[in-house]
Amino acid sequence: MKFGKVLLIGRPNVGKSTFLNNLIGQKVAITSPKPQTTRFPIRARYQDERGEIIFVDTPGILGKVKDPLSKNINRRTLQTINEDVDLVLYMIDHTRRRDFEEGKVLGLVRKIDKPKILVINKIDLEKKSYLPQYKFLEEEIKLVFPISSLERKHLKPLVDKIFELLPTKPHSATEGENIYPLLNLDAKTFIAELIREKVFLLMGEEIPYETTVIVDEIKERSDKLTYIKARILCSNDRYKKMLIGAGGRKIKEIGSYAKKEIALATSKKIYLDLKVETDPHWQETYYS
Ligand code: GDP
Ligand code: MG
């Protein structure tokens, strides 16, 4: 039988969660029911007659933009990855241009000393493609699998290849236990990262670099309801206006997407108190 852990890595919004959800067939929660705990079990486990693949999603790995901190995160991450993971799936989105953040992901991927697969996601979208910008990756990473996570296209050959590359073991080393992610992310960082993903999803390309998300409070109001207070900070009032949107529609939308995902991840009802603030100094205040 084949057993192993696969690191799923890629910029926010390339489709990592969609891939896991659609491969495993139901909505997978990637975190534990307790937002207070500092470690979140991973629940993305794919099983069939060949064995078991544990997918390790990576929200938060690339969350911090300022360099000293991200270097630090990357060093710790790298060490854990190299001890813990059998294979890396590096996912890209050919409909978005390569940017600074992609560079960071690639930098991390390059440092990992494990077999790698390049997954080109969203091949159902053909019109606007930046594929030429990613061509060089195919030289570097020899195994390339174009897929559509959304439409579940070409997932099978990818899974076949993953099984082929995983180690053969007599039985699962993780059966029945919780699997933990690579980083000891605290709940606030994790939730901030989920909200940041939604900012990414719903705003243009420019805004996410001008914003950050701070989670001020997580309170379990009851067994079922968790209260979360968070702020999106941006560098000037123009961005603030865009983030709030006409009649507050944008921020509501961001909040509602984020709430859904946090609820899924924690199996709780979430009350999300989300505001936008202008703070031209957020970079210095929070990341230096
Ligand atoms: P993550 O941040 O990497 O986990 O990305 P998500 O899984 O949250 O996906 C981000 C967005 O891309 C969502 O709106 C998805 O519906 C969309 N998406 C993901 N995979 C595909 C795909 O294969 N095709 C298309 N057209 N959209 C996709
Ligand atoms: Mg995700």
mmCIF file of C-alpha atoms and ligand atoms in Angstrom:
data_model
loop_
_atom_site.group_PDB
_atom_site.id
_atom_site.type_symbol
_atom_site.label_atom_id
_atom_site.label_comp_id
_atom_site.label_asym_id
_atom_site.label_seq_id
_atom_site.Cartn_x
_atom_site.Cartn_y
_atom_site.Cartn_z
ATOM 1 C CA MET A 1 0.000 0.000 0.000
ATOM 2 C CA LYS A 2 0.999 3.604 -0.548
ATOM 3 C CA PHE A 3 0.936 6.146 2.224
ATOM 4 C CA GLY A 4 2.229 9.661 2.375
ATOM 5 C CA LYS A 5 1.855 13.342 2.924
ATOM 6 C CA VAL A 6 1.549 15.779 0.060
ATOM 7 C CA LEU A 7 2.140 19.474 0.490
ATOM 8 C CA LEU A 8 -0.252 21.584 -1.541
ATOM 9 C CA ILE A 9 1.273 24.966 -2.163
ATOM 10 C CA GLY A 10 0.349 27.973 -4.272
ATOM 11 C CA ARG A 11 -0.686 31.605 -4.035
ATOM 12 C CA PRO A 12 -4.026 32.468 -2.478
ATOM 13 C CA ASN A 13 -6.806 31.868 -4.949
ATOM 14 C CA VAL A 14 -5.098 29.433 -7.308
ATOM 15 C CA GLY A 15 -7.685 26.826 -6.335
ATOM 16 C CA LYS A 16 -6.137 24.715 -3.565
ATOM 17 C CA SER A 17 -9.305 24.418 -1.502
ATOM 18 C CA THR A 18 -11.433 23.762 -4.560
ATOM 19 C CA PHE A 19 -9.042 21.021 -5.587
ATOM 20 C CA LEU A 20 -9.281 19.313 -2.204
ATOM 21 C CA ASN A 21 -13.023 19.725 -1.970
ATOM 22 C CA ASN A 22 -13.659 18.338 -5.416
ATOM 23 C CA LEU A 23 -11.129 15.559 -5.232
ATOM 24 C CA ILE A 24 -12.307 14.260 -1.932
ATOM 25 C CA GLY A 25 -15.884 14.702 -2.935
ATOM 26 C CA GLN A 26 -17.336 16.570 -0.031
ATOM 27 C CA LYS A 27 -16.454 19.866 1.567
ATOM 28 C CA VAL A 28 -13.307 19.146 3.532
ATOM 29 C CA ALA A 29 -12.611 21.111 6.599
ATOM 30 C CA ILE A 30 -8.969 21.841 6.770
ATOM 31 C CA THR A 31 -8.973 22.780 10.406
ATOM 32 C CA SER A 32 -10.158 21.587 13.770
ATOM 33 C CA PRO A 33 -13.357 22.386 15.658
ATOM 34 C CA LYS A 34 -11.509 24.502 18.170
ATOM 35 C CA PRO A 35 -10.473 27.950 16.981
ATOM 36 C CA GLN A 36 -8.711 28.549 20.287
ATOM 37 C CA THR A 37 -6.213 25.774 19.899
ATOM 38 C CA THR A 38 -2.988 26.769 18.306
ATOM 39 C CA ARG A 39 -2.695 23.779 16.033
ATOM 40 C CA PHE A 40 -5.262 22.881 13.422
ATOM 41 C CA PRO A 41 -5.627 19.282 12.346
ATOM 42 C CA ILE A 42 -5.750 18.681 8.639
ATOM 43 C CA ARG A 43 -8.693 16.686 7.442
ATOM 44 C CA ALA A 44 -7.919 16.327 3.801
ATOM 45 C CA ARG A 45 -7.399 12.619 3.547
ATOM 46 C CA TYR A 46 -7.853 10.820 0.241
ATOM 47 C CA GLN A 47 -8.255 7.078 0.409
ATOM 48 C CA ASP A 48 -8.804 4.336 -2.082
ATOM 49 C CA GLU A 49 -7.707 0.749 -2.614
ATOM 50 C CA ARG A 50 -4.174 1.885 -3.354
ATOM 51 C CA GLY A 51 -3.600 3.586 -0.028
ATOM 52 C CA GLU A 52 -3.910 6.991 1.540
ATOM 53 C CA ILE A 53 -2.847 10.503 0.643
ATOM 54 C CA ILE A 54 -2.826 13.167 3.327
ATOM 55 C CA PHE A 55 -3.028 16.591 1.723
ATOM 56 C CA VAL A 56 -1.511 19.409 3.673
ATOM 57 C CA ASP A 57 -2.999 22.726 2.641
ATOM 58 C CA THR A 58 -0.968 25.799 3.438
ATOM 59 C CA PRO A 59 -3.036 28.825 4.373
ATOM 60 C CA GLY A 60 -0.838 31.243 6.196
ATOM 61 C CA ILE A 61 2.522 30.021 5.028
ATOM 62 C CA LEU A 62 2.940 33.038 2.828
ATOM 63 C CA GLY A 63 0.816 35.446 4.752
ATOM 64 C CA LYS A 64 3.340 37.991 5.875
ATOM 65 C CA VAL A 65 4.667 40.374 3.339
ATOM 66 C CA LYS A 66 7.507 42.035 5.225
ATOM 67 C CA ASP A 67 10.750 40.305 4.636
ATOM 68 C CA PRO A 68 12.499 39.498 7.928
ATOM 69 C CA LEU A 69 9.400 37.760 9.169
ATOM 70 C CA SER A 70 8.652 35.870 5.999
ATOM 71 C CA LYS A 71 12.240 34.673 5.907
ATOM 72 C CA ASN A 72 11.828 33.389 9.397
ATOM 73 C CA ILE A 73 8.574 31.651 8.555
ATOM 74 C CA ASN A 74 10.104 30.153 5.483
ATOM 75 C CA ARG A 75 13.045 28.727 7.370
ATOM 76 C CA ARG A 76 10.864 27.067 9.969
ATOM 77 C CA THR A 77 8.432 25.919 7.331
ATOM 78 C CA LEU A 78 11.166 24.500 5.218
ATOM 79 C CA GLN A 79 12.583 22.425 8.012
ATOM 80 C CA THR A 80 9.206 20.933 8.847
ATOM 81 C CA ILE A 81 8.406 20.310 5.216
ATOM 82 C CA ASN A 82 11.609 18.470 4.613
ATOM 83 C CA GLU A 83 11.065 16.232 7.615
ATOM 84 C CA ASP A 84 7.402 15.676 7.081
ATOM 85 C CA VAL A 85 6.351 15.658 3.488
ATOM 86 C CA ASP A 86 6.835 13.100 0.710
ATOM 87 C CA LEU A 87 5.825 15.156 -2.268
ATOM 88 C CA VAL A 88 5.023 18.717 -3.276
ATOM 89 C CA LEU A 89 2.128 19.833 -5.455
ATOM 90 C CA TYR A 90 2.862 23.326 -6.674
ATOM 91 C CA MET A 91 -0.344 24.811 -8.041
ATOM 92 C CA ILE A 92 -0.481 27.784 -10.386
ATOM 93 C CA ASP A 93 -3.308 29.755 -11.929
ATOM 94 C CA HIS A 94 -2.495 30.539 -15.553
ATOM 95 C CA THR A 95 -5.244 33.163 -15.711
ATOM 96 C CA ARG A 96 -3.346 35.454 -13.380
ATOM 97 C CA ARG A 97 -0.066 37.055 -14.173
ATOM 98 C CA ARG A 98 3.056 36.088 -12.329
ATOM 99 C CA ASP A 99 3.762 38.502 -9.563
ATOM 100 C CA PHE A 100 5.754 39.147 -6.457
ATOM 101 C CA GLU A 101 3.815 36.642 -4.389
ATOM 102 C CA GLU A 102 4.229 33.931 -6.988
ATOM 103 C CA GLY A 103 7.935 34.624 -6.765
ATOM 104 C CA LYS A 104 7.802 33.983 -3.047
ATOM 105 C CA VAL A 105 5.984 30.704 -3.493
ATOM 106 C CA LEU A 106 8.430 29.585 -6.131
ATOM 107 C CA GLY A 107 11.332 30.581 -3.900
ATOM 108 C CA LEU A 108 9.964 28.311 -1.216
ATOM 109 C CA VAL A 109 9.216 25.477 -3.622
ATOM 110 C CA ARG A 110 12.751 25.623 -4.979
ATOM 111 C CA LYS A 111 14.182 25.125 -1.528
ATOM 112 C CA ILE A 112 12.200 21.985 -0.844
ATOM 113 C CA ASP A 113 14.161 18.885 -1.490
ATOM 114 C CA LYS A 114 11.317 16.522 -2.438
ATOM 115 C CA PRO A 115 9.744 15.287 -5.651
ATOM 116 C CA LYS A 116 7.553 17.986 -7.178
ATOM 117 C CA ILE A 117 4.562 18.140 -9.447
ATOM 118 C CA LEU A 118 3.502 21.317 -11.223
ATOM 119 C CA VAL A 119 -0.272 21.591 -11.359
ATOM 120 C CA ILE A 120 -1.682 24.089 -13.820
ATOM 121 C CA ASN A 121 -5.175 24.744 -12.574
ATOM 122 C CA LYS A 122 -8.222 26.365 -14.197
ATOM 123 C CA ILE A 123 -7.646 24.973 -17.685
ATOM 124 C CA ASP A 124 -11.383 25.348 -18.251
ATOM 125 C CA LEU A 125 -10.642 29.070 -18.578
ATOM 126 C CA GLU A 126 -8.939 29.500 -21.889
ATOM 127 C CA LYS A 127 -9.552 33.050 -22.912
ATOM 128 C CA LYS A 128 -7.201 35.026 -20.762
ATOM 129 C CA SER A 129 -4.037 33.077 -20.154
ATOM 130 C CA TYR A 130 -0.599 34.051 -18.940
ATOM 131 C CA LEU A 131 0.734 30.583 -19.554
ATOM 132 C CA PRO A 132 3.837 31.820 -21.411
ATOM 133 C CA GLN A 133 4.904 33.532 -18.171
ATOM 134 C CA TYR A 134 4.924 30.140 -16.471
ATOM 135 C CA LYS A 135 6.509 28.167 -19.299
ATOM 136 C CA PHE A 136 9.949 28.158 -17.685
ATOM 137 C CA LEU A 137 8.526 26.187 -14.773
ATOM 138 C CA GLU A 138 7.962 23.214 -17.010
ATOM 139 C CA GLU A 139 11.699 23.068 -17.584
ATOM 140 C CA GLU A 140 12.314 23.114 -13.892
ATOM 141 C CA ILE A 141 9.601 20.766 -12.741
ATOM 142 C CA LYS A 142 9.361 17.902 -15.136
ATOM 143 C CA LEU A 143 6.016 16.543 -14.025
ATOM 144 C CA VAL A 144 3.256 18.838 -15.244
ATOM 145 C CA PHE A 145 -0.471 18.220 -14.868
ATOM 146 C CA PRO A 146 -3.013 20.646 -16.315
ATOM 147 C CA ILE A 147 -6.331 20.292 -14.505
ATOM 148 C CA SER A 148 -9.596 21.992 -13.734
ATOM 149 C CA SER A 149 -10.383 21.638 -10.064
ATOM 150 C CA LEU A 150 -13.716 23.318 -10.515
ATOM 151 C CA GLU A 151 -14.893 20.994 -13.267
ATOM 152 C CA ARG A 152 -13.017 17.992 -11.879
ATOM 153 C CA LYS A 153 -11.098 17.572 -15.124
ATOM 154 C CA HIS A 154 -7.949 15.443 -15.381
ATOM 155 C CA LEU A 155 -7.807 14.787 -11.668
ATOM 156 C CA LYS A 156 -7.383 11.055 -12.153
ATOM 157 C CA PRO A 157 -3.993 11.049 -13.908
ATOM 158 C CA LEU A 158 -2.735 13.407 -11.231
ATOM 159 C CA VAL A 159 -3.854 11.155 -8.409
ATOM 160 C CA ASP A 160 -2.366 8.145 -10.201
ATOM 161 C CA LYS A 161 0.967 9.925 -10.397
ATOM 162 C CA ILE A 162 0.814 10.931 -6.734
ATOM 163 C CA PHE A 163 0.257 7.326 -5.685
ATOM 164 C CA GLU A 164 3.100 6.230 -7.919
ATOM 165 C CA LEU A 165 5.495 8.613 -6.184
ATOM 166 C CA LEU A 166 4.455 7.943 -2.601
ATOM 167 C CA PRO A 167 6.385 5.466 -0.467
ATOM 168 C CA THR A 168 5.114 1.936 -0.012
ATOM 169 C CA LYS A 169 4.335 1.042 3.570
ATOM 170 C CA PRO A 170 2.561 -1.844 5.225
ATOM 171 C CA HIS A 171 -0.007 0.411 6.871
ATOM 172 C CA SER A 172 -0.887 3.986 7.561
ATOM 173 C CA ALA A 173 1.176 5.755 10.144
ATOM 174 C CA THR A 174 -1.606 8.195 10.855
ATOM 175 C CA GLU A 175 -4.735 6.047 10.914
ATOM 176 C CA GLY A 176 -7.300 7.444 13.296
ATOM 177 C CA GLU A 177 -5.233 10.292 14.595
ATOM 178 C CA ASN A 178 -5.428 13.959 13.812
ATOM 179 C CA ILE A 179 -2.980 15.186 11.270
ATOM 180 C CA TYR A 180 -1.416 18.516 12.008
ATOM 181 C CA PRO A 181 -0.263 21.125 9.556
ATOM 182 C CA LEU A 182 3.283 22.191 9.108
ATOM 183 C CA LEU A 183 3.133 25.462 10.862
ATOM 184 C CA ASN A 184 2.099 26.028 14.390
ATOM 185 C CA LEU A 185 -0.183 28.800 13.250
ATOM 186 C CA ASP A 186 -2.228 30.424 15.913
ATOM 187 C CA ALA A 187 -5.935 30.847 15.370
ATOM 188 C CA LYS A 188 -5.717 34.585 14.801
ATOM 189 C CA THR A 189 -3.134 34.262 12.052
ATOM 190 C CA PHE A 190 -5.073 31.476 10.445
ATOM 191 C CA ILE A 191 -8.340 33.386 10.396
ATOM 192 C CA ALA A 192 -6.625 36.582 9.252
ATOM 193 C CA GLU A 193 -5.243 34.599 6.345
ATOM 194 C CA LEU A 194 -8.644 33.219 5.406
ATOM 195 C CA ILE A 195 -10.064 36.747 5.368
ATOM 196 C CA ARG A 196 -7.111 37.966 3.351
ATOM 197 C CA GLU A 197 -7.822 35.264 0.792
ATOM 198 C CA LYS A 198 -11.327 36.630 0.377
ATOM 199 C CA VAL A 199 -10.001 40.166 -0.094
ATOM 200 C CA PHE A 200 -7.874 38.677 -2.827
ATOM 201 C CA LEU A 201 -10.804 36.905 -4.342
ATOM 202 C CA LEU A 202 -13.121 39.893 -4.421
ATOM 203 C CA MET A 203 -10.855 42.840 -5.100
ATOM 204 C CA GLY A 204 -8.576 43.629 -7.995
ATOM 205 C CA GLU A 205 -4.968 42.602 -8.132
ATOM 206 C CA GLU A 206 -3.634 45.789 -6.656
ATOM 207 C CA ILE A 207 -5.444 46.039 -3.359
ATOM 208 C CA PRO A 208 -4.237 42.954 -1.515
ATOM 209 C CA TYR A 209 -0.713 44.341 -1.390
ATOM 210 C CA GLU A 210 -1.981 47.519 0.162
ATOM 211 C CA THR A 211 -3.895 45.764 2.892
ATOM 212 C CA THR A 212 -3.498 43.441 5.772
ATOM 213 C CA VAL A 213 -5.939 41.731 8.085
ATOM 214 C CA ILE A 214 -5.689 41.849 11.840
ATOM 215 C CA VAL A 215 -7.804 39.598 14.050
ATOM 216 C CA ASP A 216 -8.291 41.319 17.396
ATOM 217 C CA GLU A 217 -10.494 38.895 19.206
ATOM 218 C CA ILE A 218 -11.827 35.346 19.062
ATOM 219 C CA LYS A 219 -14.378 34.526 21.718
ATOM 220 C CA GLU A 220 -16.442 31.409 22.147
ATOM 221 C CA ARG A 221 -19.777 32.880 23.146
ATOM 222 C CA SER A 222 -21.322 29.453 23.541
ATOM 223 C CA ASP A 223 -20.738 25.878 22.420
ATOM 224 C CA LYS A 224 -22.014 26.778 19.024
ATOM 225 C CA LEU A 225 -21.295 30.436 18.443
ATOM 226 C CA THR A 226 -17.892 32.017 18.066
ATOM 227 C CA TYR A 227 -17.442 35.766 17.927
ATOM 228 C CA ILE A 228 -14.581 37.122 15.849
ATOM 229 C CA LYS A 229 -13.505 40.724 15.622
ATOM 230 C CA ALA A 230 -11.251 41.607 12.715
ATOM 231 C CA ARG A 231 -10.055 44.623 10.786
ATOM 232 C CA ILE A 232 -8.859 45.066 7.252
ATOM 233 C CA LEU A 233 -6.190 47.739 7.319
ATOM 234 C CA CYS A 234 -5.302 49.642 4.201
ATOM 235 C CA SER A 235 -2.808 52.327 3.430
ATOM 236 C CA ASN A 236 -5.129 55.106 2.275
ATOM 237 C CA ASP A 237 -8.729 56.284 2.145
ATOM 238 C CA ARG A 238 -9.106 55.536 -1.529
ATOM 239 C CA TYR A 239 -8.555 51.835 -0.844
ATOM 240 C CA LYS A 240 -10.808 52.000 2.165
ATOM 241 C CA LYS A 241 -13.609 53.294 -0.022
ATOM 242 C CA MET A 242 -13.062 50.524 -2.536
ATOM 243 C CA LEU A 243 -13.007 47.866 0.153
ATOM 244 C CA ILE A 244 -16.236 49.096 1.677
ATOM 245 C CA GLY A 245 -17.911 49.476 -1.697
ATOM 246 C CA ALA A 246 -21.156 51.225 -2.570
ATOM 247 C CA GLY A 247 -23.528 50.946 0.348
ATOM 248 C CA GLY A 248 -21.067 48.678 2.153
ATOM 249 C CA ARG A 249 -21.648 45.917 -0.340
ATOM 250 C CA LYS A 250 -18.026 44.906 -0.861
ATOM 251 C CA ILE A 251 -17.117 44.518 2.768
ATOM 252 C CA LYS A 252 -20.338 42.597 3.349
ATOM 253 C CA GLU A 253 -19.443 40.242 0.565
ATOM 254 C CA ILE A 254 -15.902 39.735 1.842
ATOM 255 C CA GLY A 255 -17.280 39.122 5.317
ATOM 256 C CA SER A 256 -19.857 36.656 4.151
ATOM 257 C CA TYR A 257 -17.376 34.556 2.157
ATOM 258 C CA ALA A 258 -14.902 34.617 5.018
ATOM 259 C CA LYS A 259 -17.574 33.703 7.530
ATOM 260 C CA LYS A 260 -18.631 30.687 5.500
ATOM 261 C CA GLU A 261 -15.114 29.358 5.274
ATOM 262 C CA ILE A 262 -14.337 29.937 8.934
ATOM 263 C CA ALA A 263 -17.601 28.223 9.869
ATOM 264 C CA LEU A 264 -16.695 25.275 7.688
ATOM 265 C CA ALA A 265 -13.240 25.091 9.159
ATOM 266 C CA THR A 266 -14.365 25.276 12.754
ATOM 267 C CA SER A 267 -17.791 23.592 12.649
ATOM 268 C CA LYS A 268 -19.197 26.594 14.533
ATOM 269 C CA LYS A 269 -21.576 29.378 13.824
ATOM 270 C CA ILE A 270 -19.517 32.485 13.367
ATOM 271 C CA TYR A 271 -20.358 36.046 14.174
ATOM 272 C CA LEU A 272 -17.820 38.074 12.226
ATOM 273 C CA ASP A 273 -17.410 41.701 13.150
ATOM 274 C CA LEU A 274 -15.355 42.991 10.229
ATOM 275 C CA LYS A 275 -14.326 46.600 9.647
ATOM 276 C CA VAL A 276 -12.096 48.514 7.284
ATOM 277 C CA GLU A 277 -9.632 51.070 8.643
ATOM 278 C CA THR A 278 -7.068 53.339 7.093
ATOM 279 C CA ASP A 279 -3.658 53.040 8.675
ATOM 280 C CA PRO A 280 -0.816 54.329 6.507
ATOM 281 C CA HIS A 281 1.685 52.815 8.924
ATOM 282 C CA TRP A 282 0.355 49.267 9.162
ATOM 283 C CA GLN A 283 3.481 47.788 7.651
ATOM 284 C CA GLU A 284 5.728 49.278 10.317
ATOM 285 C CA THR A 285 3.242 48.670 13.100
ATOM 286 C CA TYR A 286 2.555 45.013 12.416
ATOM 287 C CA TYR A 287 5.452 43.657 10.430
ATOM 288 C CA SER A 288 8.693 45.042 11.707
HETATM 289 P P1 GDP B 1 -7.174 28.764 -2.702
HETATM 290 O O1 GDP B 1 -7.034 30.136 -2.103
HETATM 291 O O2 GDP B 1 -5.930 28.375 -3.432
HETATM 292 O O3 GDP B 1 -7.641 27.727 -1.725
HETATM 293 O O4 GDP B 1 -8.296 28.915 -3.858
HETATM 294 P P2 GDP B 1 -9.836 28.499 -3.841
HETATM 295 O O5 GDP B 1 -10.001 27.032 -3.935
HETATM 296 O O6 GDP B 1 -10.507 29.196 -2.714
HETATM 297 O O7 GDP B 1 -10.330 29.076 -5.241
HETATM 298 C C1 GDP B 1 -10.257 30.452 -5.543
HETATM 299 C C2 GDP B 1 -11.242 30.777 -6.664
HETATM 300 O O8 GDP B 1 -10.877 30.131 -7.866
HETATM 301 C C3 GDP B 1 -12.664 30.319 -6.354
HETATM 302 O O9 GDP B 1 -13.542 31.313 -6.827
HETATM 303 C C4 GDP B 1 -12.804 29.041 -7.153
HETATM 304 O O10 GDP B 1 -14.135 28.783 -7.529
HETATM 305 C C5 GDP B 1 -11.944 29.334 -8.369
HETATM 306 N N1 GDP B 1 -11.416 28.103 -8.980
HETATM 307 C C6 GDP B 1 -10.712 27.137 -8.366
HETATM 308 N N2 GDP B 1 -10.380 26.158 -9.237
HETATM 309 C C7 GDP B 1 -10.890 26.515 -10.437
HETATM 310 C C8 GDP B 1 -10.882 25.926 -11.762
HETATM 311 O O11 GDP B 1 -10.359 24.851 -12.024
HETATM 312 N N3 GDP B 1 -11.501 26.640 -12.750
HETATM 313 C C9 GDP B 1 -12.113 27.836 -12.518
HETATM 314 N N4 GDP B 1 -12.702 28.440 -13.555
HETATM 315 N N5 GDP B 1 -12.140 28.408 -11.303
HETATM 316 C C10 GDP B 1 -11.541 27.762 -10.271
HETATM 317 MG MG MG B 2 -7.891 27.884 0.382
#
